[in-house]
Coordinates of C-alpha atoms in Angstrom, one line a residue:
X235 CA 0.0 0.0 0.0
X236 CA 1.3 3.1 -1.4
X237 CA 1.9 5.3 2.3
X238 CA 2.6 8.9 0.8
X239 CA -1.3 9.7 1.7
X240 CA -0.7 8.6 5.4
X241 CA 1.8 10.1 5.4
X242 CA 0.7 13.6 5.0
X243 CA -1.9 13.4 7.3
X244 CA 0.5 12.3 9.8
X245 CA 2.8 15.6 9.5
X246 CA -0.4 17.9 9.9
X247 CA -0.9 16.5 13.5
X248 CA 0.2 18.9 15.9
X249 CA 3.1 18.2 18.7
X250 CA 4.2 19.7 21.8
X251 CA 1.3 20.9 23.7
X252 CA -1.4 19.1 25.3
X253 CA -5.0 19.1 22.9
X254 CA -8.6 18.0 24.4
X255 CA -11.6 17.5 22.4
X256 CA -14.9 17.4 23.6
X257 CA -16.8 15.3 20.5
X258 CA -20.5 15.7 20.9
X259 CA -23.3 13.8 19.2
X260 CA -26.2 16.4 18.0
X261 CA -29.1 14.2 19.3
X262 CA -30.4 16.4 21.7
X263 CA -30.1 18.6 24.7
X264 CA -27.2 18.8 26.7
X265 CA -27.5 17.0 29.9
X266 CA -25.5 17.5 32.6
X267 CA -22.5 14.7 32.4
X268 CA -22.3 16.0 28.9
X269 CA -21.4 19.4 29.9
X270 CA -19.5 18.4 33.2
X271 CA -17.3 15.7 29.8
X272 CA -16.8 19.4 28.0
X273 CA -16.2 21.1 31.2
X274 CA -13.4 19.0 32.5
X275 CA -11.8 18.5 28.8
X276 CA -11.7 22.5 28.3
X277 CA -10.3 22.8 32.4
X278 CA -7.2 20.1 31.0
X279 CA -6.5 21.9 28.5
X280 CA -6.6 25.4 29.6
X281 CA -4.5 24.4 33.1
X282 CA -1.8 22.8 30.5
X283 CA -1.7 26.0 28.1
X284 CA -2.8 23.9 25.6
X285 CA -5.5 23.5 23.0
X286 CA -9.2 22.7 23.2
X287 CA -11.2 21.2 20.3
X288 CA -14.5 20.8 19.0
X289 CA -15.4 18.0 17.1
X290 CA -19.2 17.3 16.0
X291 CA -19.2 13.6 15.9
X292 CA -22.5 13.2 13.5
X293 CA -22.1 9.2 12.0
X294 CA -24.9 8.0 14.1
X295 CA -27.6 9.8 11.4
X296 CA -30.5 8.5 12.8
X297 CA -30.1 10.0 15.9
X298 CA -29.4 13.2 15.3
X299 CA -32.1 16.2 16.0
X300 CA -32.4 19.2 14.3
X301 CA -30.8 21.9 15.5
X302 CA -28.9 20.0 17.8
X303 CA -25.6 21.4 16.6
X304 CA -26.6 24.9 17.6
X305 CA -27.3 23.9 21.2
X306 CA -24.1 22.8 21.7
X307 CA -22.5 26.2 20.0
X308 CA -24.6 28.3 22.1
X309 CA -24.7 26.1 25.4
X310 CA -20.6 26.2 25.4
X311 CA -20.2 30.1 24.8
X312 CA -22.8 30.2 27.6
X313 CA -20.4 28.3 29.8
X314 CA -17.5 30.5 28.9
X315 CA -15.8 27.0 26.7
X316 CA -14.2 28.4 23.8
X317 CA -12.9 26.6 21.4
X318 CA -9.3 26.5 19.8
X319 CA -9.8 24.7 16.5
X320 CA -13.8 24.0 15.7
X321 CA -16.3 23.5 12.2
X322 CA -17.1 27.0 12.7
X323 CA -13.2 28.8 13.7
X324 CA -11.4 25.6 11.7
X325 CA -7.6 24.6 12.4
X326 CA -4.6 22.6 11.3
X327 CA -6.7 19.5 11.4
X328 CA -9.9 19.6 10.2
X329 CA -12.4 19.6 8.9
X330 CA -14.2 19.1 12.1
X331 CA -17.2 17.2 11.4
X332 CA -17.1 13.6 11.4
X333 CA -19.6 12.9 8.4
X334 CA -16.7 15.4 6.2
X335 CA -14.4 13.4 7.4
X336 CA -16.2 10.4 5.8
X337 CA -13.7 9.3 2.9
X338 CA -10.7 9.2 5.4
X339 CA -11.8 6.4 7.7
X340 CA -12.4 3.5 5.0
X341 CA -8.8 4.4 3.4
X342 CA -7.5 3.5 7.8
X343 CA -9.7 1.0 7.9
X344 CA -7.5 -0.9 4.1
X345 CA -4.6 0.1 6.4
X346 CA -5.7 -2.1 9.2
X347 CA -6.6 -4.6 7.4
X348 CA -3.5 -4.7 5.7
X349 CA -1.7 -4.6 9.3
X350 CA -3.4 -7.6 10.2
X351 CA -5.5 -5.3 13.1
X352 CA -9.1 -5.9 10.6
X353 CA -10.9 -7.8 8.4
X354 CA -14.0 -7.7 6.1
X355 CA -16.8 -9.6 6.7
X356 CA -19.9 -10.7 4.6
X357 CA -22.1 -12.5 7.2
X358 CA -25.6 -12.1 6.2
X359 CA -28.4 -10.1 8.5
X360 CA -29.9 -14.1 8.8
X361 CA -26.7 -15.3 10.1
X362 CA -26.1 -13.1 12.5
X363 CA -29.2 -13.2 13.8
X364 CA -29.1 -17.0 14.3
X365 CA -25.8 -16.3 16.2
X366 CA -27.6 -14.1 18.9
X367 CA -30.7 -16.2 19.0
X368 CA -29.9 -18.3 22.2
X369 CA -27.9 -15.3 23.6
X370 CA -28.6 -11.9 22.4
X371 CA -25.1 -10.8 24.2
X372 CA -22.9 -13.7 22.5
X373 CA -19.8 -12.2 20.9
X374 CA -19.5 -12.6 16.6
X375 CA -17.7 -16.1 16.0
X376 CA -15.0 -14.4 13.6
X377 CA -15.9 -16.4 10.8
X378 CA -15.0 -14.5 7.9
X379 CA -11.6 -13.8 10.1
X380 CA -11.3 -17.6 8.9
X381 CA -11.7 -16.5 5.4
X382 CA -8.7 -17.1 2.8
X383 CA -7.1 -13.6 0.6
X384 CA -8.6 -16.0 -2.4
X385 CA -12.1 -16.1 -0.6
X386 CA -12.2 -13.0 0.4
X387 CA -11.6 -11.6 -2.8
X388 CA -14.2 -14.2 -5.0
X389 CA -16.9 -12.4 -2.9
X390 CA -15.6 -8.6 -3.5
X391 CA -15.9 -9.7 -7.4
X392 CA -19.1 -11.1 -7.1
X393 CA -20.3 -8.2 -4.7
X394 CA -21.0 -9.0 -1.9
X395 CA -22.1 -6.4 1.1
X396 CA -19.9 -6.3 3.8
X397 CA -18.7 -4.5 7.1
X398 CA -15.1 -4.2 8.5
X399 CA -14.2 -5.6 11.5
X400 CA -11.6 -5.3 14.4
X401 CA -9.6 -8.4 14.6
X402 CA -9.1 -8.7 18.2
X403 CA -6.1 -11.7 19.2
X404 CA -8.2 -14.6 21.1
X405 CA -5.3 -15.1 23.5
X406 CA -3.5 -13.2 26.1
X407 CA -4.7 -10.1 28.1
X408 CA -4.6 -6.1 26.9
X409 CA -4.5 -3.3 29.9
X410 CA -4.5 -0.3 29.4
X411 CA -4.1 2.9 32.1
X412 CA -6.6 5.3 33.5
X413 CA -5.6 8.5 35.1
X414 CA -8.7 7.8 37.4
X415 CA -9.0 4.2 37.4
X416 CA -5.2 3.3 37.1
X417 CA -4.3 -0.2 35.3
X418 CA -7.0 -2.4 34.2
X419 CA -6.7 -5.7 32.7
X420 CA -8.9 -7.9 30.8
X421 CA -9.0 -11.0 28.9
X422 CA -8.6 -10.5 25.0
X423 CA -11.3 -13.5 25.0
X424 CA -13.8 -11.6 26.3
X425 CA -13.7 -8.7 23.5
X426 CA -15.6 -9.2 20.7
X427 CA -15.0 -8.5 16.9
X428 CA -16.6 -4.9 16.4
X429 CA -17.5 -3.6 13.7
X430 CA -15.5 -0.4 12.2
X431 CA -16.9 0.6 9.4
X432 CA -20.8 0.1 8.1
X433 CA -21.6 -1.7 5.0
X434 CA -22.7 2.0 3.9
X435 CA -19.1 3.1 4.4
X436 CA -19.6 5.1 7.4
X437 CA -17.6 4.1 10.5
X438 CA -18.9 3.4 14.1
X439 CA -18.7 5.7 16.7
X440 CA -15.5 3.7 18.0
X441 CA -13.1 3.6 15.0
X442 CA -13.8 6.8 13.9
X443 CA -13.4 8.0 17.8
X444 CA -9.8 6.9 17.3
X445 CA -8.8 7.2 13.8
X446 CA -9.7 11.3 14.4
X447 CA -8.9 11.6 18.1
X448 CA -4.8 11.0 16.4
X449 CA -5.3 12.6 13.5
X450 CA -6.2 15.6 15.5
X451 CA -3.1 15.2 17.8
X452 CA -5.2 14.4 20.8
X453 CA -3.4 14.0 24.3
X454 CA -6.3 13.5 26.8
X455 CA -9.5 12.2 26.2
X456 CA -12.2 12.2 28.7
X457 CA -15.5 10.6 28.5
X458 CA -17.8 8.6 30.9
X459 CA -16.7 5.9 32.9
X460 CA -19.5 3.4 30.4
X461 CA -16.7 3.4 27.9
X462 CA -14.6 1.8 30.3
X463 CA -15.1 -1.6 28.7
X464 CA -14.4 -0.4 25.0
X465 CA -11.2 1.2 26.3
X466 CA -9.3 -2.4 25.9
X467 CA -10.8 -1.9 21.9
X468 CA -9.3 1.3 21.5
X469 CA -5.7 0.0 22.7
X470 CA -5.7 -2.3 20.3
X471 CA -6.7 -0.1 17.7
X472 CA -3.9 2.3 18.8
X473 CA -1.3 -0.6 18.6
X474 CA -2.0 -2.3 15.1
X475 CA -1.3 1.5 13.6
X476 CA 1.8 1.6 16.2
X477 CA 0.0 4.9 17.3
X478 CA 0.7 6.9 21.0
X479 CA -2.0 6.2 23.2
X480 CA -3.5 9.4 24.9
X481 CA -4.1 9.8 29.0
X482 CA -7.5 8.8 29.4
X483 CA -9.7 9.7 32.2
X484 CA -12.9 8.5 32.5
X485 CA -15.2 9.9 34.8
X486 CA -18.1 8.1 37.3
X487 CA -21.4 9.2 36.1
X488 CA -23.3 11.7 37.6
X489 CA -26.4 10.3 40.0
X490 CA -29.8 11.6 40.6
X491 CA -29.8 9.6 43.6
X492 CA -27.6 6.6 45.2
X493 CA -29.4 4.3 42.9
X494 CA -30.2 6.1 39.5
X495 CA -28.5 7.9 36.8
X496 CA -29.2 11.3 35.6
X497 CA -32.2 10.9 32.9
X498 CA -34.2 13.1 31.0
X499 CA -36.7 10.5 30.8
X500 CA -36.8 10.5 34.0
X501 CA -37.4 14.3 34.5
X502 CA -34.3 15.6 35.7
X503 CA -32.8 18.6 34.2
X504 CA -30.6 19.6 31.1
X505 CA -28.0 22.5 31.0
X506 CA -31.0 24.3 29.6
X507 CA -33.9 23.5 32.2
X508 CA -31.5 24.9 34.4
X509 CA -31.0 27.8 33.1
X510 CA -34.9 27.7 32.5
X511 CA -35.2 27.8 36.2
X512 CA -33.5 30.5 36.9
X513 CA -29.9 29.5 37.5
X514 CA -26.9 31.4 36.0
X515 CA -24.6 29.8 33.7
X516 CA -21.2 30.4 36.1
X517 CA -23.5 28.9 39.2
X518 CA -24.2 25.7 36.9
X519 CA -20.7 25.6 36.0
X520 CA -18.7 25.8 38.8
X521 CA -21.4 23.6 40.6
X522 CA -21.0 20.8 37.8
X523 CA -17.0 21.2 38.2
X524 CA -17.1 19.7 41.6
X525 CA -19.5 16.8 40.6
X526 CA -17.0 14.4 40.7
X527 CA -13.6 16.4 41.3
X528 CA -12.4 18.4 44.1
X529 CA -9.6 20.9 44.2
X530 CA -8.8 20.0 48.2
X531 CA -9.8 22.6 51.1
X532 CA -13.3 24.0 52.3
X533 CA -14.1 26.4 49.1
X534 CA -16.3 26.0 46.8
X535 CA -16.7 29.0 44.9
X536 CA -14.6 29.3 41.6
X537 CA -14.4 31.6 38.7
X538 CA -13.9 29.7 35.0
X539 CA -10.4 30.6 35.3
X540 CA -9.6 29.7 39.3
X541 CA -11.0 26.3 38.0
X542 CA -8.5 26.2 34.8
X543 CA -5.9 27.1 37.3
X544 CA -6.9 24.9 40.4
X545 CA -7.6 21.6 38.2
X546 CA -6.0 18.2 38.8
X547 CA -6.3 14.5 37.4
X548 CA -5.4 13.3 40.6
X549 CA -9.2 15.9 42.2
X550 CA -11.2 13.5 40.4
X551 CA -13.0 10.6 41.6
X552 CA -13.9 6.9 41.1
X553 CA -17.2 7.6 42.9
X554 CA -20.8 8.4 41.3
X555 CA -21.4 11.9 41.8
X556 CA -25.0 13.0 42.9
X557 CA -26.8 16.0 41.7
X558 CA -28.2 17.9 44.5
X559 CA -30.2 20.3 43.4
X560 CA -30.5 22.4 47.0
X561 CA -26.6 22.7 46.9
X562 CA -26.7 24.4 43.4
X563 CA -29.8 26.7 44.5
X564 CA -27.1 27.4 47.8
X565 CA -24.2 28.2 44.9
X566 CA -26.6 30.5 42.9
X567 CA -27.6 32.4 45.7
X568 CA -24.0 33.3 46.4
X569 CA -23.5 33.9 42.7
X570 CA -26.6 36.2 42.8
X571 CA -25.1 38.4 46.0
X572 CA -22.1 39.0 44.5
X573 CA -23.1 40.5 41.5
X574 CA -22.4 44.3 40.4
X575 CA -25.8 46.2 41.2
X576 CA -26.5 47.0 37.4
X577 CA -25.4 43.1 35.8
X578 CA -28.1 41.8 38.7
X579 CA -30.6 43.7 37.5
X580 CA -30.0 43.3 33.8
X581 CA -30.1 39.5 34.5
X582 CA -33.9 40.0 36.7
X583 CA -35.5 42.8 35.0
X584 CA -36.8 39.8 32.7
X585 CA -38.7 38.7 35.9
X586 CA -39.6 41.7 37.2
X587 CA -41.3 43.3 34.6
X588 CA -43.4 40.4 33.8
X589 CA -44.4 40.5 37.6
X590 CA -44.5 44.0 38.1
X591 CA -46.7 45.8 35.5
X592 CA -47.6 49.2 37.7
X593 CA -45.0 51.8 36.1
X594 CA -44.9 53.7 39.3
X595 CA -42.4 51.3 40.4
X596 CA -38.5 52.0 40.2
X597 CA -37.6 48.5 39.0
X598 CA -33.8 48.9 40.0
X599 CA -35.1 49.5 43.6
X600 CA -36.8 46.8 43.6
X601 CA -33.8 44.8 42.2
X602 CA -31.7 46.0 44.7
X603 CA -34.0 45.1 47.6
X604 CA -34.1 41.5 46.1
X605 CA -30.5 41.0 45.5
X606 CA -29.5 39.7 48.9
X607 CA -32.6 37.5 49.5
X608 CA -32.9 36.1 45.9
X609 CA -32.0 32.3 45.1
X610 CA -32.9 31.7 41.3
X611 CA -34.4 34.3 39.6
X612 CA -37.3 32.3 38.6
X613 CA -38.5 32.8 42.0
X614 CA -38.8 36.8 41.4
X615 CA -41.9 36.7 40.0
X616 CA -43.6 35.2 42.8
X617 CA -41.4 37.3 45.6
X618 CA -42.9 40.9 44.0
X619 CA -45.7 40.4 42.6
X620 CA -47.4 42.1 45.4
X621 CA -46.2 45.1 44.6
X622 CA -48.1 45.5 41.7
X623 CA -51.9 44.1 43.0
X624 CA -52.2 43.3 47.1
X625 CA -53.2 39.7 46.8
X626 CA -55.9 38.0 48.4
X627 CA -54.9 37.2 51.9
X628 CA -56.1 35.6 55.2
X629 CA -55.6 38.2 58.6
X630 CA -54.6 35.5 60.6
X631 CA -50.9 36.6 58.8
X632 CA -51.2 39.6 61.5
X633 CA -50.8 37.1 63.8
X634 CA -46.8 36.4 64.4
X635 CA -45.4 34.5 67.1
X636 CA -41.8 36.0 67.2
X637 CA -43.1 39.2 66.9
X638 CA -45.6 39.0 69.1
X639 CA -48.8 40.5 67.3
X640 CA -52.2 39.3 68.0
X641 CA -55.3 40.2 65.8
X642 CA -56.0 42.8 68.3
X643 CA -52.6 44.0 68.5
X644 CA -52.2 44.6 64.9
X645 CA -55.3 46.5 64.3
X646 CA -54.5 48.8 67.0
X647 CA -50.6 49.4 65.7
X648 CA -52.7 50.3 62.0
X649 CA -54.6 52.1 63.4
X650 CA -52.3 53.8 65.1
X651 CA -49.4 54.3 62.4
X652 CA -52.0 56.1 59.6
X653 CA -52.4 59.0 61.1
X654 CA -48.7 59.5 61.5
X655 CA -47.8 57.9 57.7
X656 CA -50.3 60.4 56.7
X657 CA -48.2 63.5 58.0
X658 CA -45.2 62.5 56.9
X659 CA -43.4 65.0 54.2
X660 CA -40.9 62.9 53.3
X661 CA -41.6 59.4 51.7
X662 CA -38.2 57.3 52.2
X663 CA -37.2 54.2 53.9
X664 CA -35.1 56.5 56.8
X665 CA -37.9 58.7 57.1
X666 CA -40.6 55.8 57.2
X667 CA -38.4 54.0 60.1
X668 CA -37.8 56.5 62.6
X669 CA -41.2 57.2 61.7
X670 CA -42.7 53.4 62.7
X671 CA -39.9 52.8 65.5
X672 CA -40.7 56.8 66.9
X673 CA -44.5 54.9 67.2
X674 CA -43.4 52.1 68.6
X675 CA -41.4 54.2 71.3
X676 CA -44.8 56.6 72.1
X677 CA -46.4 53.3 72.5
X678 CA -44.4 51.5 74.9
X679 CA -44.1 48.3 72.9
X680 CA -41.1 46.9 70.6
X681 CA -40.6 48.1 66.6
X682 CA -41.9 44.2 65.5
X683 CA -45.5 45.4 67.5
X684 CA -45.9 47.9 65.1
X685 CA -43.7 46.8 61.8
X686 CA -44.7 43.3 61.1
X687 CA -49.2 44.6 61.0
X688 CA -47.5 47.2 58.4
X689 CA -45.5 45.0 56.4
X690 CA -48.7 42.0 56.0
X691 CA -51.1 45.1 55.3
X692 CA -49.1 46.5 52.4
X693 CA -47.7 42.9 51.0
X694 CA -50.5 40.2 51.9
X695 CA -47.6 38.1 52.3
X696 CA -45.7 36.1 55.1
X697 CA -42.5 36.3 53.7
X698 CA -41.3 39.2 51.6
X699 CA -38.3 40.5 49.8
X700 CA -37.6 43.3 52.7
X701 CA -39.3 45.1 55.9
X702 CA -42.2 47.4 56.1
X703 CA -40.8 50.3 55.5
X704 CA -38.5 49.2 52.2
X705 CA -41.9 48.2 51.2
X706 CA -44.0 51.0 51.9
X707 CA -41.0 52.9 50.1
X708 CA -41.4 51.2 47.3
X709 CA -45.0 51.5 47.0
X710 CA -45.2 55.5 47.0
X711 CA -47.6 56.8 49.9
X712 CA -50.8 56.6 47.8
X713 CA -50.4 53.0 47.0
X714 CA -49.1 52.4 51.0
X715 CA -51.8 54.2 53.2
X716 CA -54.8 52.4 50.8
X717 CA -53.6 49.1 51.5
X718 CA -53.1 50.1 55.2
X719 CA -56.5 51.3 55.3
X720 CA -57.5 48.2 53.5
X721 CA -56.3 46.4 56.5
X722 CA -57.6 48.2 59.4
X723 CA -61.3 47.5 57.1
X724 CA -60.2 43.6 57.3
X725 CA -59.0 43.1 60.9
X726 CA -62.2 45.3 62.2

């Protein structure tokens, strides 16, 4: 076989620096081991000052979903992953699309065979079929391995379909190393004889997994702890071309509990729910960094960078991670409170205005009255919407046990505070306080006596985004002493 071809694709590959790839399939959404796959391959790379690659891996055709591809462009700028070499920013290596890169894997796969590493086989649908009967898992019987060059070639002439298929050695043992796992052994007598490439000419996920992942000069791969059993496939793969094998490290999936995998079956969220419900996109990712890996100590909190910096192969664990949803609610909320003023309320005035029609309302007050009490910003809506219509409530809100109120209580504290509401001049939060607490003083009783009636009057709720007065500020005095009066007509 004439090699100058092989050649040449052999001195475009890349030396000297590490290069990740994270190598989607567009079927779908992007669930969350698929991002924390992309998310750990981009942290490699960036901690080794080297290069990260995207490669749409699009050979499974019936699977794929339109559209797909531009949820993985748009869900990785999101996340801060950009890309090195890509279909869309190219590179030394491409293209960078699997089904482009169609005509390259047959002419690897004459190379193996010629190397001993493959073989073509013609087995019928009808035969194999027979061979699984009694045991849908039993391995192919490597018939047309059997099959003389004279054979092999009276069927090409007469053509005859076939597929192309690893020739794995029935003796002896392979191992191959993890980064997370460390060595792992297994019998070569327990592989079986996949196929490489379809009898339409396109390859399986695995061969062409390989053929590109050296091609493109890759160092590390990482991928999910389920292709732990094809890893012995791949070695051989790598050693019939008498290729380098790269570091893998393959990561425990990601649990919804101590018994069940992430699903979207089974309801639980993709990057994009998430984002759906309110959480921001560095919250999600810094959460989804330590799902599986820690970087040692007590924080938790980490930029995109402090992650590239902090990661290590030797953070990540063997063990299923589970996704605990009240932790990443905990890690949005302290996203959410450290945000400049302004970019929080660019990222809520979404929710607030479709909660808060009344235009008499300073949005950005509102915003900053919400910042330090908000989790996900999904649950805006429901924490203001008072402000814009007093909702339906029952009066036995007035009565508070920490504070002290009773029915009675609070109807005398409202009935006492609108008189002096009503005289004040000047409508602000201070002015409203020393106001309420100048009351409270005259009355002989503690602020809550008087404060907590006011805040249920002008709010109808239990819990709210900030005290009485913040609220009555908020409100204007109109809008404040008609919902206080509105109170004093319910508690009478």
């Amino acid at each position: 076989m004439d090699m100058t071809w092989f050649q040449a694709m052999e001195a475009r590959i890349p030396h000297g620096q590490a290069r990740t790839r994270f190598a989607p399939s567009p079927t779908g959404y992007m669930h969350v081991g698929n991002l924390r796959t992309a998310l750990y391959t981009y942290l490699i790379a960036r901690h080794l000052g080297g290069s990260f690659l995207l490669r749409i891996e699009d050979t499974d055709q019936e699977r794929l979903v339109e559209g797909a591809t531009d949820v993985i462009y748009s869900t990785l700028r999101q996340c801060g992953l950009t890309w090195d070499e890509g279909p869309d920013v190219g590179g030394p290596v491409g293209p960078y699309v699997q089904t482009e890169r169609r005509d390259l894997y047959g002419r690897y796969a004459e190379l193996l065979i010629e190397r001993g590493g493959a073989y073509r086989c013609f087995c019928t649908r009808e035969r194999l079929e027979e061979l699984h009967r009694d045991d849908p898992t039993a391995k192919y019987d490597g018939l047309c391995a059997r099959l003389t060059p004279e054979e092999v070639q009276e069927k090409l002439d007469a053509g005859v379909p076939y597929v192309i298929r690893q020739k794995i050695p029935r003796e002896g043992t392979t191992t191959f190393t993890d980064a997370t796992f460390g060595d792992i052994t297994v019998p070569n007598d327990t592989l079986d004889d996949n196929v490489l490439i379809k009898s339409d000419g396109l390859p399986t996920y695995n061969f062409a997994n390989v053929i590109d992942d050296h091609l493109m000069g890759i160092t590390h791969v990482v991928r999910g702890s389920e292709y732990l059993s094809s890893a012995p496939k791949y070695n051989l793969l790598y050693e019939s071309f008498g290729w380098k094998i790269p570091t893998y490290i393959h990561c425990a999936p990601v649990m919804r509990d101590a018994q069940h995998k992430m699903s979207k079956r089974h309801g639980d969220p993709s990057y994009e729910d998430l984002i759906a419900e309110g959480y921001l996109s560095q919250a999600v990712v810094n959460y989804v960094a330590l799902l599986g890996w820690s970087p040692g100590g007590e924080r938790e909190i980490y930029s995109l960078p402090e992650l590239a910096e902090a990661f290590d192969l030797k953070g990540i664990s063997k063990s299923p991670a589970v996704f605990d949803k009240q932790k990443l609610t905990w890690m949005n909320a302290e996203y959410l409170k450290a945000m400049a003023p302004e970019d929080f309320y660019q990222a809520a005035a979404p929710y607030l205005k479709a909660a808060v029609q009344n235009p008499a309302i300073d949005l950005r007050k509102v915003a900053a009255l919400v910042q330090p009490r908000c989790e996900v910003l999904t649950d805006l809506a429901e924490r203001v919407d008072f402000l814009d219509r007093l909702p339906e409530y029952d009066t036995a809100l007035y009565v508070h046990k920490k504070s002290k109120t009773t029915l009675e209580s609070a109807l005398s504290s409202l009935q006492a505070a609108l008189p002096v509401l009503e005289g004040l001049t000047e409508w602000s939060n201070d002015a409203l306080f020393a106001a309420l607490s100048g009351l409270a003083a005259e009355l002989g009783v503690k602020n809550a006596i008087v404060l907590w009636p006011v805040r249920v009057a002008v709010s109808g709720k239990a819990s709210t985004p900030g005290g009485a007065t913040e609220l009555c500020a908020l409100l204007g005095k109109e809008e404040s002493l008609r919902r206080i009066r509105d109170g004093i007509a319910r508690l009478s």
